[in-house]
PDB file of C-alpha atoms and ligand atoms in Angstrom:
ATOM      1  CA  MET A  10       0.012  -0.004  -0.024  1.00 45.00           C
ATOM      2  CA  SER A  11       1.397   3.354  -0.907  1.00 46.00           C
ATOM      3  CA  ASN A  12       0.202   6.920  -0.917  1.00 45.00           C
ATOM      4  CA  GLN A  13       0.100   8.106  -4.554  1.00 46.00           C
ATOM      5  CA  GLU A  14      -0.604  11.711  -3.752  1.00 45.00           C
ATOM      6  CA  ARG A  15       2.164  14.130  -4.476  1.00 49.00           C
ATOM      7  CA  HIS A  16       1.301  16.276  -1.453  1.00 50.00           C
ATOM      8  CA  PRO A  17      -0.536  14.005   0.988  1.00 46.00           C
ATOM      9  CA  GLY A  18      -0.723  16.910   3.431  1.00 46.00           C
ATOM     10  CA  GLU A  19      -3.188  18.739   1.216  1.00 46.00           C
ATOM     11  CA  GLN A  20      -6.268  16.853   2.338  1.00 46.00           C
ATOM     12  CA  ARG A  21      -5.745  18.176   5.867  1.00 51.00           C
ATOM     13  CA  VAL A  22      -5.433  21.827   4.842  1.00 57.00           C
ATOM     14  CA  CYS A  23      -8.354  23.854   6.120  1.00 68.00           C
ATOM     15  CA  THR A  24      -9.653  27.242   5.135  1.00 66.00           C
ATOM     16  CA  ALA A  25      -9.545  30.817   6.344  1.00 64.00           C
ATOM     17  CA  GLU A  26     -13.066  30.472   7.816  1.00 67.00           C
ATOM     18  CA  ASP A  27     -12.087  27.735  10.230  1.00 69.00           C
ATOM     19  CA  THR A  28     -12.552  28.721  13.866  1.00 73.00           C
ATOM     20  CA  THR A  29     -10.695  25.807  15.414  1.00 78.00           C
ATOM     21  CA  PRO A  30      -6.942  25.375  14.931  1.00 80.00           C
ATOM     22  CA  CYS A  31      -5.999  23.488  11.725  1.00 80.00           C
ATOM     23  CA  PRO A  32      -4.139  20.238  12.399  1.00 80.00           C
ATOM     24  CA  ASP A  33      -1.076  21.259  10.408  1.00 90.00           C
ATOM     25  CA  THR A  34      -0.580  24.538  12.252  1.00 94.00           C
ATOM     26  CA  GLU A  35       1.156  25.331  15.498  1.00 95.00           C
ATOM     27  CA  LEU A  36       1.265  28.606  17.430  1.00 97.00           C
ATOM     28  CA  LEU A  37       4.689  29.519  18.746  1.00 97.00           C
ATOM     29  CA  THR A  38       4.400  31.855  21.739  1.00 97.00           C
ATOM     30  CA  PRO A  39       7.342  34.256  22.031  1.00 97.00           C
ATOM     31  CA  ARG A  40       9.450  34.908  25.092  1.00 96.00           C
ATOM     32  CA  GLU A  41      10.746  38.323  26.033  1.00 94.00           C
ATOM     33  CA  VAL A  42      14.529  38.596  25.892  1.00 91.00           C
ATOM     34  CA  PRO A  43      16.797  41.629  26.563  1.00 84.00           C
ATOM     35  CA  LEU A  44      18.741  42.425  23.375  1.00 77.00           C
ATOM     36  CA  GLY A  45      22.455  43.144  23.828  1.00 64.00           C
ATOM     37  CA  GLY A  46      22.544  42.847  27.623  1.00 56.00           C
ATOM     38  CA  PRO A  47      20.301  43.244  30.643  1.00 54.00           C
ATOM     39  CA  ARG A  48      19.780  47.039  30.304  1.00 62.00           C
ATOM     40  CA  ALA A  49      18.967  46.836  26.628  1.00 71.00           C
ATOM     41  CA  MET A  50      15.748  46.814  24.656  1.00 80.00           C
ATOM     42  CA  PRO A  51      13.327  43.891  25.118  1.00 87.00           C
ATOM     43  CA  VAL A  52      12.571  41.781  22.065  1.00 93.00           C
ATOM     44  CA  LEU A  53       9.964  39.057  21.473  1.00 96.00           C
ATOM     45  CA  ARG A  54      11.664  35.853  20.286  1.00 97.00           C
ATOM     46  CA  SER A  55       9.457  33.185  18.694  1.00 98.00           C
ATOM     47  CA  LEU A  56      12.196  31.149  16.966  1.00 98.00           C
ATOM     48  CA  PRO A  57      13.772  28.904  18.014  1.00 97.00           C
ATOM     49  CA  GLY A  58      10.661  27.589  19.748  1.00 95.00           C
ATOM     50  CA  LYS A  59      10.668  24.851  22.359  1.00 92.00           C
ATOM     51  CA  ASN A  60       9.481  22.168  19.997  1.00 92.00           C
ATOM     52  CA  ARG A  61       9.784  23.770  16.604  1.00 96.00           C
ATOM     53  CA  ARG A  62      13.200  25.306  16.216  1.00 97.00           C
ATOM     54  CA  MET A  63      13.168  26.178  12.499  1.00 98.00           C
ATOM     55  CA  ILE A  64      10.924  27.057   9.552  1.00 98.00           C
ATOM     56  CA  GLY A  65      12.792  26.085   6.449  1.00 98.00           C
ATOM     57  CA  ALA A  66      16.290  27.486   7.036  1.00 98.00           C
ATOM     58  CA  TRP A  67      14.859  30.344   9.193  1.00 98.00           C
ATOM     59  CA  CYS A  68      16.227  29.606  12.647  1.00 98.00           C
ATOM     60  CA  PHE A  69      15.693  32.746  14.662  1.00 98.00           C
ATOM     61  CA  ALA A  70      13.003  35.459  14.822  1.00 98.00           C
ATOM     62  CA  ASP A  71      12.992  38.565  17.033  1.00 97.00           C
ATOM     63  CA  VAL A  72      10.344  41.305  16.849  1.00 97.00           C
ATOM     64  CA  TYR A  73      10.825  44.566  18.751  1.00 95.00           C
ATOM     65  CA  GLY A  74       8.730  47.674  19.256  1.00 91.00           C
ATOM     66  CA  PRO A  75       7.019  49.882  18.393  1.00 93.00           C
ATOM     67  CA  THR A  76       8.983  51.533  21.253  1.00 90.00           C
ATOM     68  CA  ASP A  77       9.399  55.235  21.970  1.00 89.00           C
ATOM     69  CA  ILE A  78      13.188  55.605  22.274  1.00 87.00           C
ATOM     70  CA  SER A  79      13.300  59.407  22.482  1.00 84.00           C
ATOM     71  CA  HIS A  80      14.398  59.224  26.117  1.00 81.00           C
ATOM     72  CA  GLN A  81      16.477  56.031  25.966  1.00 81.00           C
ATOM     73  CA  ALA A  82      19.438  54.577  24.100  1.00 82.00           C
ATOM     74  CA  GLY A  83      17.282  52.375  21.822  1.00 85.00           C
ATOM     75  CA  MET A  84      19.200  49.562  20.164  1.00 89.00           C
ATOM     76  CA  GLN A  85      22.793  49.408  21.386  1.00 89.00           C
ATOM     77  CA  VAL A  86      24.290  46.055  20.402  1.00 92.00           C
ATOM     78  CA  PRO A  87      28.130  46.320  20.543  1.00 94.00           C
ATOM     79  CA  PRO A  88      30.427  44.318  18.233  1.00 97.00           C
ATOM     80  CA  HIS A  89      29.713  40.593  18.487  1.00 97.00           C
ATOM     81  CA  PRO A  90      30.485  37.596  16.225  1.00 98.00           C
ATOM     82  CA  HIS A  91      28.384  35.340  14.047  1.00 98.00           C
ATOM     83  CA  ILE A  92      29.163  32.086  12.202  1.00 98.00           C
ATOM     84  CA  GLY A  93      27.088  29.773  10.000  1.00 98.00           C
ATOM     85  CA  LEU A  94      24.113  32.051   9.340  1.00 98.00           C
ATOM     86  CA  GLN A  95      22.663  35.042   7.497  1.00 98.00           C
ATOM     87  CA  THR A  96      21.028  37.904   9.445  1.00 98.00           C
ATOM     88  CA  VAL A  97      18.059  39.672   7.952  1.00 98.00           C
ATOM     89  CA  SER A  98      17.382  43.133   9.407  1.00 96.00           C
ATOM     90  CA  TRP A  99      13.936  44.508   8.668  1.00 98.00           C
ATOM     91  CA  LEU A 100      12.549  47.793   9.995  1.00 97.00           C
ATOM     92  CA  VAL A 101       8.995  49.055  10.149  1.00 97.00           C
ATOM     93  CA  ARG A 102       9.928  52.393  11.787  1.00 96.00           C
ATOM     94  CA  GLY A 103      13.148  54.053  12.869  1.00 95.00           C
ATOM     95  CA  ARG A 104      16.743  53.487  11.787  1.00 95.00           C
ATOM     96  CA  VAL A 105      19.549  51.147  12.803  1.00 95.00           C
ATOM     97  CA  HIS A 106      23.183  51.778  12.063  1.00 96.00           C
ATOM     98  CA  HIS A 107      24.946  48.575  10.956  1.00 98.00           C
ATOM     99  CA  ARG A 108      28.737  48.309  10.990  1.00 98.00           C
ATOM    100  CA  ASP A 109      30.742  45.156  10.442  1.00 98.00           C
ATOM    101  CA  SER A 110      34.226  43.670  10.228  1.00 97.00           C
ATOM    102  CA  LEU A 111      34.174  43.930   6.411  1.00 98.00           C
ATOM    103  CA  GLY A 112      34.024  47.684   6.762  1.00 97.00           C
ATOM    104  CA  SER A 113      30.326  47.961   5.905  1.00 98.00           C
ATOM    105  CA  ASP A 114      28.649  51.080   7.288  1.00 97.00           C
ATOM    106  CA  GLN A 115      24.916  51.092   6.545  1.00 97.00           C
ATOM    107  CA  LEU A 116      21.880  52.864   7.819  1.00 96.00           C
ATOM    108  CA  VAL A 117      19.070  50.289   7.795  1.00 96.00           C
ATOM    109  CA  GLN A 118      15.746  51.887   6.910  1.00 96.00           C
ATOM    110  CA  PRO A 119      12.118  50.765   6.716  1.00 97.00           C
ATOM    111  CA  GLY A 120      11.294  48.760   3.585  1.00 97.00           C
ATOM    112  CA  GLN A 121      14.948  48.066   2.809  1.00 98.00           C
ATOM    113  CA  LEU A 122      16.795  44.838   3.435  1.00 98.00           C
ATOM    114  CA  SER A 123      20.197  44.460   5.082  1.00 98.00           C
ATOM    115  CA  ILE A 124      21.397  40.872   4.788  1.00 98.00           C
ATOM    116  CA  MET A 125      24.665  39.815   6.331  1.00 98.00           C
ATOM    117  CA  THR A 126      26.234  36.444   5.531  1.00 98.00           C
ATOM    118  CA  ALA A 127      28.461  35.257   8.370  1.00 98.00           C
ATOM    119  CA  GLY A 128      29.945  32.171   6.684  1.00 98.00           C
ATOM    120  CA  HIS A 129      33.131  31.255   8.516  1.00 98.00           C
ATOM    121  CA  GLY A 130      32.985  34.382  10.640  1.00 98.00           C
ATOM    122  CA  ILE A 131      32.008  38.052  10.835  1.00 98.00           C
ATOM    123  CA  ALA A 132      31.550  40.636  13.565  1.00 98.00           C
ATOM    124  CA  HIS A 133      29.039  43.453  13.569  1.00 98.00           C
ATOM    125  CA  SER A 134      27.345  46.088  15.678  1.00 97.00           C
ATOM    126  CA  GLU A 135      23.824  47.449  15.506  1.00 95.00           C
ATOM    127  CA  ARG A 136      23.041  50.799  17.070  1.00 94.00           C
ATOM    128  CA  THR A 137      20.372  53.445  17.107  1.00 91.00           C
ATOM    129  CA  PRO A 138      22.005  56.408  15.314  1.00 90.00           C
ATOM    130  CA  GLN A 139      22.679  59.711  17.063  1.00 82.00           C
ATOM    131  CA  ASP A 140      19.896  61.605  15.218  1.00 76.00           C
ATOM    132  CA  ALA A 141      17.416  58.969  16.235  1.00 69.00           C
ATOM    133  CA  HIS A 142      13.880  58.624  14.897  1.00 83.00           C
ATOM    134  CA  PRO A 143      11.690  58.593  18.066  1.00 89.00           C
ATOM    135  CA  VAL A 144      10.067  55.211  17.394  1.00 93.00           C
ATOM    136  CA  LEU A 145      11.850  51.943  16.769  1.00 94.00           C
ATOM    137  CA  HIS A 146       9.952  48.946  15.355  1.00 96.00           C
ATOM    138  CA  GLY A 147      11.331  46.009  13.428  1.00 97.00           C
ATOM    139  CA  ALA A 148      12.463  42.411  13.263  1.00 97.00           C
ATOM    140  CA  GLN A 149      15.653  40.466  13.044  1.00 97.00           C
ATOM    141  CA  LEU A 150      15.681  36.986  11.556  1.00 98.00           C
ATOM    142  CA  TRP A 151      18.459  34.492  10.998  1.00 98.00           C
ATOM    143  CA  ILE A 152      18.775  32.012   8.191  1.00 98.00           C
ATOM    144  CA  ALA A 153      20.984  28.940   8.795  1.00 98.00           C
ATOM    145  CA  LEU A 154      23.522  28.255   6.056  1.00 98.00           C
ATOM    146  CA  PRO A 155      23.626  24.660   4.713  1.00 98.00           C
ATOM    147  CA  GLU A 156      26.774  22.542   5.131  1.00 98.00           C
ATOM    148  CA  GLY A 157      28.084  23.408   1.646  1.00 98.00           C
ATOM    149  CA  ASP A 158      27.986  27.184   2.251  1.00 98.00           C
ATOM    150  CA  ARG A 159      28.515  27.680   5.972  1.00 98.00           C
ATOM    151  CA  HIS A 160      32.338  27.754   5.839  1.00 98.00           C
ATOM    152  CA  GLY A 161      32.395  30.346   3.013  1.00 98.00           C
ATOM    153  CA  PRO A 162      33.534  33.966   3.136  1.00 98.00           C
ATOM    154  CA  PRO A 163      31.472  36.591   4.961  1.00 98.00           C
ATOM    155  CA  ALA A 164      29.443  39.176   3.018  1.00 98.00           C
ATOM    156  CA  PHE A 165      27.096  42.067   3.536  1.00 98.00           C
ATOM    157  CA  ALA A 166      24.477  43.432   1.116  1.00 98.00           C
ATOM    158  CA  HIS A 167      21.890  46.160   1.321  1.00 98.00           C
ATOM    159  CA  HIS A 168      18.888  46.124  -1.028  1.00 98.00           C
ATOM    160  CA  ASP A 169      16.676  49.182  -1.449  1.00 97.00           C
ATOM    161  CA  ASP A 170      15.065  47.879  -4.654  1.00 95.00           C
ATOM    162  CA  LEU A 171      12.969  44.979  -3.395  1.00 98.00           C
ATOM    163  CA  PRO A 172       9.991  43.943  -5.531  1.00 98.00           C
ATOM    164  CA  VAL A 173       6.701  45.439  -4.232  1.00 98.00           C
ATOM    165  CA  LEU A 174       3.371  43.956  -5.284  1.00 97.00           C
ATOM    166  CA  THR A 175       0.246  45.957  -4.758  1.00 96.00           C
ATOM    167  CA  HIS A 176      -3.409  44.858  -4.686  1.00 94.00           C
ATOM    168  CA  PRO A 177      -6.410  46.889  -3.593  1.00 94.00           C
ATOM    169  CA  GLY A 178      -5.868  47.526   0.138  1.00 96.00           C
ATOM    170  CA  ALA A 179      -2.762  45.309   0.264  1.00 97.00           C
ATOM    171  CA  ARG A 180       0.939  45.698  -0.336  1.00 98.00           C
ATOM    172  CA  LEU A 181       3.594  42.974  -0.331  1.00 98.00           C
ATOM    173  CA  THR A 182       7.365  43.433  -0.322  1.00 98.00           C
ATOM    174  CA  VAL A 183       9.459  40.431  -1.364  1.00 98.00           C
ATOM    175  CA  ILE A 184      12.331  40.300   1.127  1.00 98.00           C
ATOM    176  CA  ALA A 185      13.873  36.976   0.127  1.00 98.00           C
ATOM    177  CA  GLY A 186      13.190  34.285  -2.427  1.00 98.00           C
ATOM    178  CA  ASP A 187      10.191  34.860  -4.680  1.00 97.00           C
ATOM    179  CA  VAL A 188       6.445  35.461  -4.474  1.00 97.00           C
ATOM    180  CA  ASP A 189       4.329  34.921  -7.550  1.00 94.00           C
ATOM    181  CA  GLY A 190       7.365  35.144  -9.834  1.00 95.00           C
ATOM    182  CA  HIS A 191       8.695  38.368  -8.268  1.00 98.00           C
ATOM    183  CA  ARG A 192      12.166  37.656  -6.926  1.00 98.00           C
ATOM    184  CA  SER A 193      14.192  39.448  -4.232  1.00 98.00           C
ATOM    185  CA  PRO A 194      17.785  40.262  -5.259  1.00 98.00           C
ATOM    186  CA  ALA A 195      19.034  38.962  -1.899  1.00 98.00           C
ATOM    187  CA  ARG A 196      21.388  35.955  -2.179  1.00 98.00           C
ATOM    188  CA  VAL A 197      20.218  32.951  -0.163  1.00 98.00           C
ATOM    189  CA  HIS A 198      21.511  29.402  -0.064  1.00 98.00           C
ATOM    190  CA  THR A 199      18.468  27.149   0.367  1.00 98.00           C
ATOM    191  CA  PRO A 200      14.957  27.319  -1.168  1.00 98.00           C
ATOM    192  CA  LEU A 201      13.149  29.846   0.982  1.00 98.00           C
ATOM    193  CA  MET A 202      11.003  32.974   0.930  1.00 98.00           C
ATOM    194  CA  GLY A 203      10.292  35.975   3.102  1.00 98.00           C
ATOM    195  CA  ALA A 204       7.791  38.812   2.567  1.00 98.00           C
ATOM    196  CA  GLU A 205       6.192  41.696   4.430  1.00 98.00           C
ATOM    197  CA  VAL A 206       2.448  42.125   3.882  1.00 98.00           C
ATOM    198  CA  THR A 207       0.441  45.150   4.882  1.00 98.00           C
ATOM    199  CA  LEU A 208      -3.342  45.069   4.759  1.00 97.00           C
ATOM    200  CA  ASP A 209      -5.717  48.016   5.137  1.00 97.00           C
ATOM    201  CA  PRO A 210      -8.713  47.529   7.477  1.00 96.00           C
ATOM    202  CA  GLY A 211     -11.136  45.136   5.774  1.00 95.00           C
ATOM    203  CA  ALA A 212      -8.730  44.173   2.959  1.00 96.00           C
ATOM    204  CA  HIS A 213      -7.798  40.651   2.077  1.00 92.00           C
ATOM    205  CA  LEU A 214      -5.044  39.036   0.068  1.00 96.00           C
ATOM    206  CA  THR A 215      -4.535  35.531  -1.339  1.00 96.00           C
ATOM    207  CA  LEU A 216      -0.850  34.809  -1.138  1.00 97.00           C
ATOM    208  CA  PRO A 217       0.423  32.003  -3.417  1.00 97.00           C
ATOM    209  CA  LEU A 218       2.659  29.553  -1.550  1.00 97.00           C
ATOM    210  CA  ASP A 219       5.107  26.918  -2.647  1.00 97.00           C
ATOM    211  CA  PRO A 220       3.555  23.600  -1.470  1.00 96.00           C
ATOM    212  CA  ASP A 221       7.047  22.202  -0.847  1.00 97.00           C
ATOM    213  CA  PHE A 222       7.659  24.878   1.797  1.00 98.00           C
ATOM    214  CA  GLU A 223       6.623  25.040   5.417  1.00 98.00           C
ATOM    215  CA  HIS A 224       5.705  28.619   6.457  1.00 98.00           C
ATOM    216  CA  GLY A 225       5.501  30.956   9.373  1.00 98.00           C
ATOM    217  CA  VAL A 226       3.302  34.006   9.822  1.00 98.00           C
ATOM    218  CA  LEU A 227       4.453  36.770  12.246  1.00 98.00           C
ATOM    219  CA  PRO A 228       2.185  39.760  12.909  1.00 98.00           C
ATOM    220  CA  LEU A 229       4.238  42.864  13.567  1.00 97.00           C
ATOM    221  CA  ASP A 230       1.729  45.358  14.994  1.00 94.00           C
ATOM    222  CA  THR A 231      -1.843  44.188  15.445  1.00 94.00           C
ATOM    223  CA  PRO A 232      -3.077  40.704  16.439  1.00 95.00           C
ATOM    224  CA  LEU A 233      -4.124  38.503  13.535  1.00 95.00           C
ATOM    225  CA  ASP A 234      -6.802  35.804  13.404  1.00 94.00           C
ATOM    226  CA  LEU A 235      -5.764  33.068  11.033  1.00 95.00           C
ATOM    227  CA  LEU A 236      -6.713  29.400  10.546  1.00 94.00           C
ATOM    228  CA  GLY A 237      -8.406  29.186  13.950  1.00 92.00           C
ATOM    229  CA  HIS A 238      -5.567  30.909  15.850  1.00 95.00           C
ATOM    230  CA  HIS A 239      -5.292  34.309  17.460  1.00 96.00           C
ATOM    231  CA  ILE A 240      -1.716  35.450  16.809  1.00 97.00           C
ATOM    232  CA  GLU A 241      -0.380  38.307  18.973  1.00 97.00           C
ATOM    233  CA  PRO A 242       2.390  40.521  17.530  1.00 97.00           C
ATOM    234  CA  GLY A 243       5.741  38.757  18.040  1.00 96.00           C
ATOM    235  CA  ALA A 244       4.155  35.303  18.085  1.00 98.00           C
ATOM    236  CA  LEU A 245       4.515  33.008  15.050  1.00 98.00           C
ATOM    237  CA  LEU A 246       2.028  30.668  13.429  1.00 98.00           C
ATOM    238  CA  TYR A 247       3.662  27.612  11.824  1.00 97.00           C
ATOM    239  CA  LEU A 248       1.980  26.161   8.709  1.00 97.00           C
ATOM    240  CA  GLY A 249       2.978  22.706   7.526  1.00 96.00           C
ATOM    241  CA  PRO A 250       3.939  21.949   3.879  1.00 96.00           C
ATOM    242  CA  GLY A 251       1.297  21.205   1.255  1.00 95.00           C
ATOM    243  CA  ARG A 252      -0.384  24.608   1.058  1.00 95.00           C
ATOM    244  CA  HIS A 253      -0.783  26.275  -2.318  1.00 95.00           C
ATOM    245  CA  HIS A 254      -2.062  29.595  -0.975  1.00 95.00           C
ATOM    246  CA  LEU A 255      -2.833  31.519   2.184  1.00 96.00           C
ATOM    247  CA  ASP A 256      -5.914  33.737   2.556  1.00 95.00           C
ATOM    248  CA  LEU A 257      -5.090  36.714   4.726  1.00 96.00           C
ATOM    249  CA  ALA A 258      -7.842  39.072   5.959  1.00 93.00           C
ATOM    250  CA  ALA A 259      -7.728  41.774   8.614  1.00 90.00           C
ATOM    251  CA  THR A 260     -10.771  43.678   9.772  1.00 90.00           C
ATOM    252  CA  ARG A 261      -8.537  46.095  11.732  1.00 92.00           C
ATOM    253  CA  GLY A 262      -5.642  46.110   9.195  1.00 95.00           C
ATOM    254  CA  ALA A 263      -2.411  44.260   9.614  1.00 96.00           C
ATOM    255  CA  ARG A 264       1.303  44.269   9.032  1.00 98.00           C
ATOM    256  CA  LEU A 265       2.974  40.869   9.071  1.00 98.00           C
ATOM    257  CA  LEU A 266       5.910  38.844   7.902  1.00 98.00           C
ATOM    258  CA  VAL A 267       5.524  35.558   6.065  1.00 98.00           C
ATOM    259  CA  ILE A 268       8.613  33.260   6.010  1.00 98.00           C
ATOM    260  CA  GLY A 269       8.966  29.836   4.477  1.00 98.00           C
ATOM    261  CA  GLY A 270      11.284  27.301   3.055  1.00 98.00           C
ATOM    262  CA  THR A 271      11.867  23.610   2.380  1.00 98.00           C
ATOM    263  CA  PRO A 272      12.259  21.807   5.723  1.00 97.00           C
ATOM    264  CA  PHE A 273      15.888  22.021   6.796  1.00 98.00           C
ATOM    265  CA  THR A 274      17.552  18.622   6.832  1.00 96.00           C
ATOM    266  CA  GLU A 275      20.551  19.221   9.157  1.00 98.00           C
ATOM    267  CA  ASP A 276      20.604  19.378  12.956  1.00 98.00           C
ATOM    268  CA  LEU A 277      22.013  22.649  14.329  1.00 98.00           C
ATOM    269  CA  LEU A 278      23.892  23.637  17.403  1.00 98.00           C
ATOM    270  CA  MET A 279      22.867  27.240  18.113  1.00 98.00           C
ATOM    271  CA  TRP A 280      24.667  28.880  21.034  1.00 98.00           C
ATOM    272  CA  TRP A 281      24.777  32.644  21.618  1.00 96.00           C
ATOM    273  CA  ASN A 282      25.335  34.178  18.156  1.00 97.00           C
ATOM    274  CA  LEU A 283      26.976  31.124  16.698  1.00 98.00           C
ATOM    275  CA  VAL A 284      25.333  28.511  14.496  1.00 98.00           C
ATOM    276  CA  GLY A 285      27.319  25.336  14.109  1.00 98.00           C
ATOM    277  CA  ARG A 286      26.951  21.584  14.176  1.00 98.00           C
ATOM    278  CA  ASP A 287      28.935  20.372  17.213  1.00 98.00           C
ATOM    279  CA  HIS A 288      30.295  21.454  20.586  1.00 98.00           C
ATOM    280  CA  ASP A 289      33.973  21.672  19.653  1.00 98.00           C
ATOM    281  CA  GLU A 290      33.250  23.926  16.702  1.00 98.00           C
ATOM    282  CA  ILE A 291      31.298  26.316  18.886  1.00 98.00           C
ATOM    283  CA  VAL A 292      34.103  26.297  21.510  1.00 98.00           C
ATOM    284  CA  ARG A 293      36.635  27.134  18.763  1.00 98.00           C
ATOM    285  CA  ALA A 294      34.564  30.044  17.488  1.00 98.00           C
ATOM    286  CA  ARG A 295      34.113  31.359  21.030  1.00 98.00           C
ATOM    287  CA  THR A 296      37.875  31.130  21.658  1.00 98.00           C
ATOM    288  CA  ASP A 297      38.580  32.902  18.347  1.00 98.00           C
ATOM    289  CA  TRP A 298      36.150  35.691  19.360  1.00 98.00           C
ATOM    290  CA  GLU A 299      37.699  36.121  22.778  1.00 97.00           C
ATOM    291  CA  ARG A 300      41.135  36.391  21.122  1.00 97.00           C
ATOM    292  CA  ALA A 301      39.767  38.863  18.523  1.00 97.00           C
ATOM    293  CA  ARG A 302      38.382  41.080  21.303  1.00 94.00           C
ATOM    294  CA  THR A 303      41.936  41.537  22.622  1.00 90.00           C
ATOM    295  CA  GLY A 304      43.335  42.182  19.121  1.00 91.00           C
ATOM    296  CA  HIS A 305      44.542  38.689  18.237  1.00 93.00           C
ATOM    297  CA  GLY A 306      43.799  36.166  15.478  1.00 92.00           C
ATOM    298  CA  THR A 307      42.425  36.615  12.006  1.00 93.00           C
ATOM    299  CA  ARG A 308      38.978  35.046  12.084  1.00 97.00           C
ATOM    300  CA  PHE A 309      37.084  38.101  13.348  1.00 97.00           C
ATOM    301  CA  ALA A 310      38.410  41.501  12.248  1.00 96.00           C
ATOM    302  CA  PRO A 311      37.563  44.640  14.250  1.00 96.00           C
ATOM    303  CA  VAL A 312      34.252  46.426  13.529  1.00 97.00           C
ATOM    304  CA  THR A 313      35.428  49.640  11.863  1.00 90.00           C
ATOM    305  CA  GLY A 314      34.064  52.820  13.375  1.00 94.00           C
ATOM    306  CA  ASP A 315      32.113  51.324  16.259  1.00 95.00           C
ATOM    307  CA  PRO A 316      32.495  53.518  19.383  1.00 91.00           C
ATOM    308  CA  GLY A 317      32.248  50.877  22.088  1.00 87.00           C
ATOM    309  CA  PRO A 318      34.057  47.845  23.446  1.00 94.00           C
ATOM    310  CA  ALA A 319      33.087  44.510  21.927  1.00 95.00           C
ATOM    311  CA  LEU A 320      30.687  42.121  23.665  1.00 95.00           C
ATOM    312  CA  PRO A 321      32.399  39.410  25.662  1.00 96.00           C
ATOM    313  CA  ALA A 322      31.200  35.859  24.971  1.00 97.00           C
ATOM    314  CA  PRO A 323      29.101  34.311  27.738  1.00 96.00           C
ATOM    315  CA  GLU A 324      30.588  31.397  29.732  1.00 97.00           C
ATOM    316  CA  LEU A 325      30.123  28.058  28.103  1.00 97.00           C
ATOM    317  CA  PRO A 326      27.688  25.628  29.699  1.00 96.00           C
ATOM    318  CA  THR A 327      29.342  23.004  31.888  1.00 95.00           C
ATOM    319  CA  ALA A 328      27.881  20.087  29.883  1.00 97.00           C
ATOM    320  CA  ARG A 329      28.748  19.296  26.304  1.00 98.00           C
ATOM    321  CA  MET A 330      26.249  20.876  23.935  1.00 97.00           C
ATOM    322  CA  ARG A 331      24.463  18.778  21.363  1.00 97.00           C
ATOM    323  CA  PRO A 332      22.976  19.634  17.955  1.00 97.00           C
ATOM    324  CA  ARG A 333      19.173  19.648  17.816  1.00 96.00           C
ATOM    325  CA  PRO A 334      16.834  18.713  14.995  1.00 96.00           C
ATOM    326  CA  PRO A 335      14.684  21.444  13.320  1.00 96.00           C
ATOM    327  CA  HIS A 336      11.692  20.182  15.301  1.00 94.00           C
ATOM    328  CA  ARG A 337      11.238  17.739  18.146  1.00 86.00           C
ATOM    329  CA  ARG A 338      10.621  14.296  16.633  1.00 71.00           C
TER     330      ARG A 338
HETATM  331 MN1   MN B 430      24.104  40.161  15.423  1.00 93.09          MN
END
């Protein structure tokens, strides 16, 4: 006996009108985490979740704000290292000043994508600029690099020419991958997509999906009711593979991110800002960073122009760390 269907998951897919949670969906509740140290800005982190750690190659999702930063420092993340991932910085309001060890110096602005590829190793800082916009609101996501690309050279790219699709009452910006044949110029290393969708009150949008992808929906400002779930901003709704489209509707209007990708097939060891595969590799990267902070070694160059001291790495856990699968099996 064998299942002849190409996408056996399809028969379970329910519709936008459903009021009970669909069986192939899972709500990931975020936890609040201080960004860049205990005195820093709080962020809502939905990925990695307790059971579901990845969506495609997307392995990390932080949403912050909207926060009035006119009487505070805003985002102040001193130089710190990354390996094995790409960072995606996406702003709704405000500005963030990105500097890195390649010499990149970029003001990240709403509607524009900054994508940094860590590869074998990069260091960067992210700070609210001096002439700050009073409100900061945005997201940072990480994409895990597959084995074949994760030891490659670091890179940074800024894209202010992303495809924008408009429909009555709706606007979609393609951040990564493609939507309905409109492709982001951002270089990624596994089949994946990312988009920002805004809906006016009462508007709806049918978003075509790749049925080979699993997806995640992250509201950025107002709660969203979708497929029998109530998703608060900063939370993430997981959608299993097999969907050909997603009907989005928002009586009060909405701004949300949709991410997706083919299920990742490698287990990851994520510790601090480092994405690797085993304990010893993470320990080596940590050692290389601690040496770099005191001006030694070649793996992590200094972050040009950053005013502050670099972030020290946290202490390693006492037990050996183990890689984890993309979701609990
Ligand atoms: Mn970072």
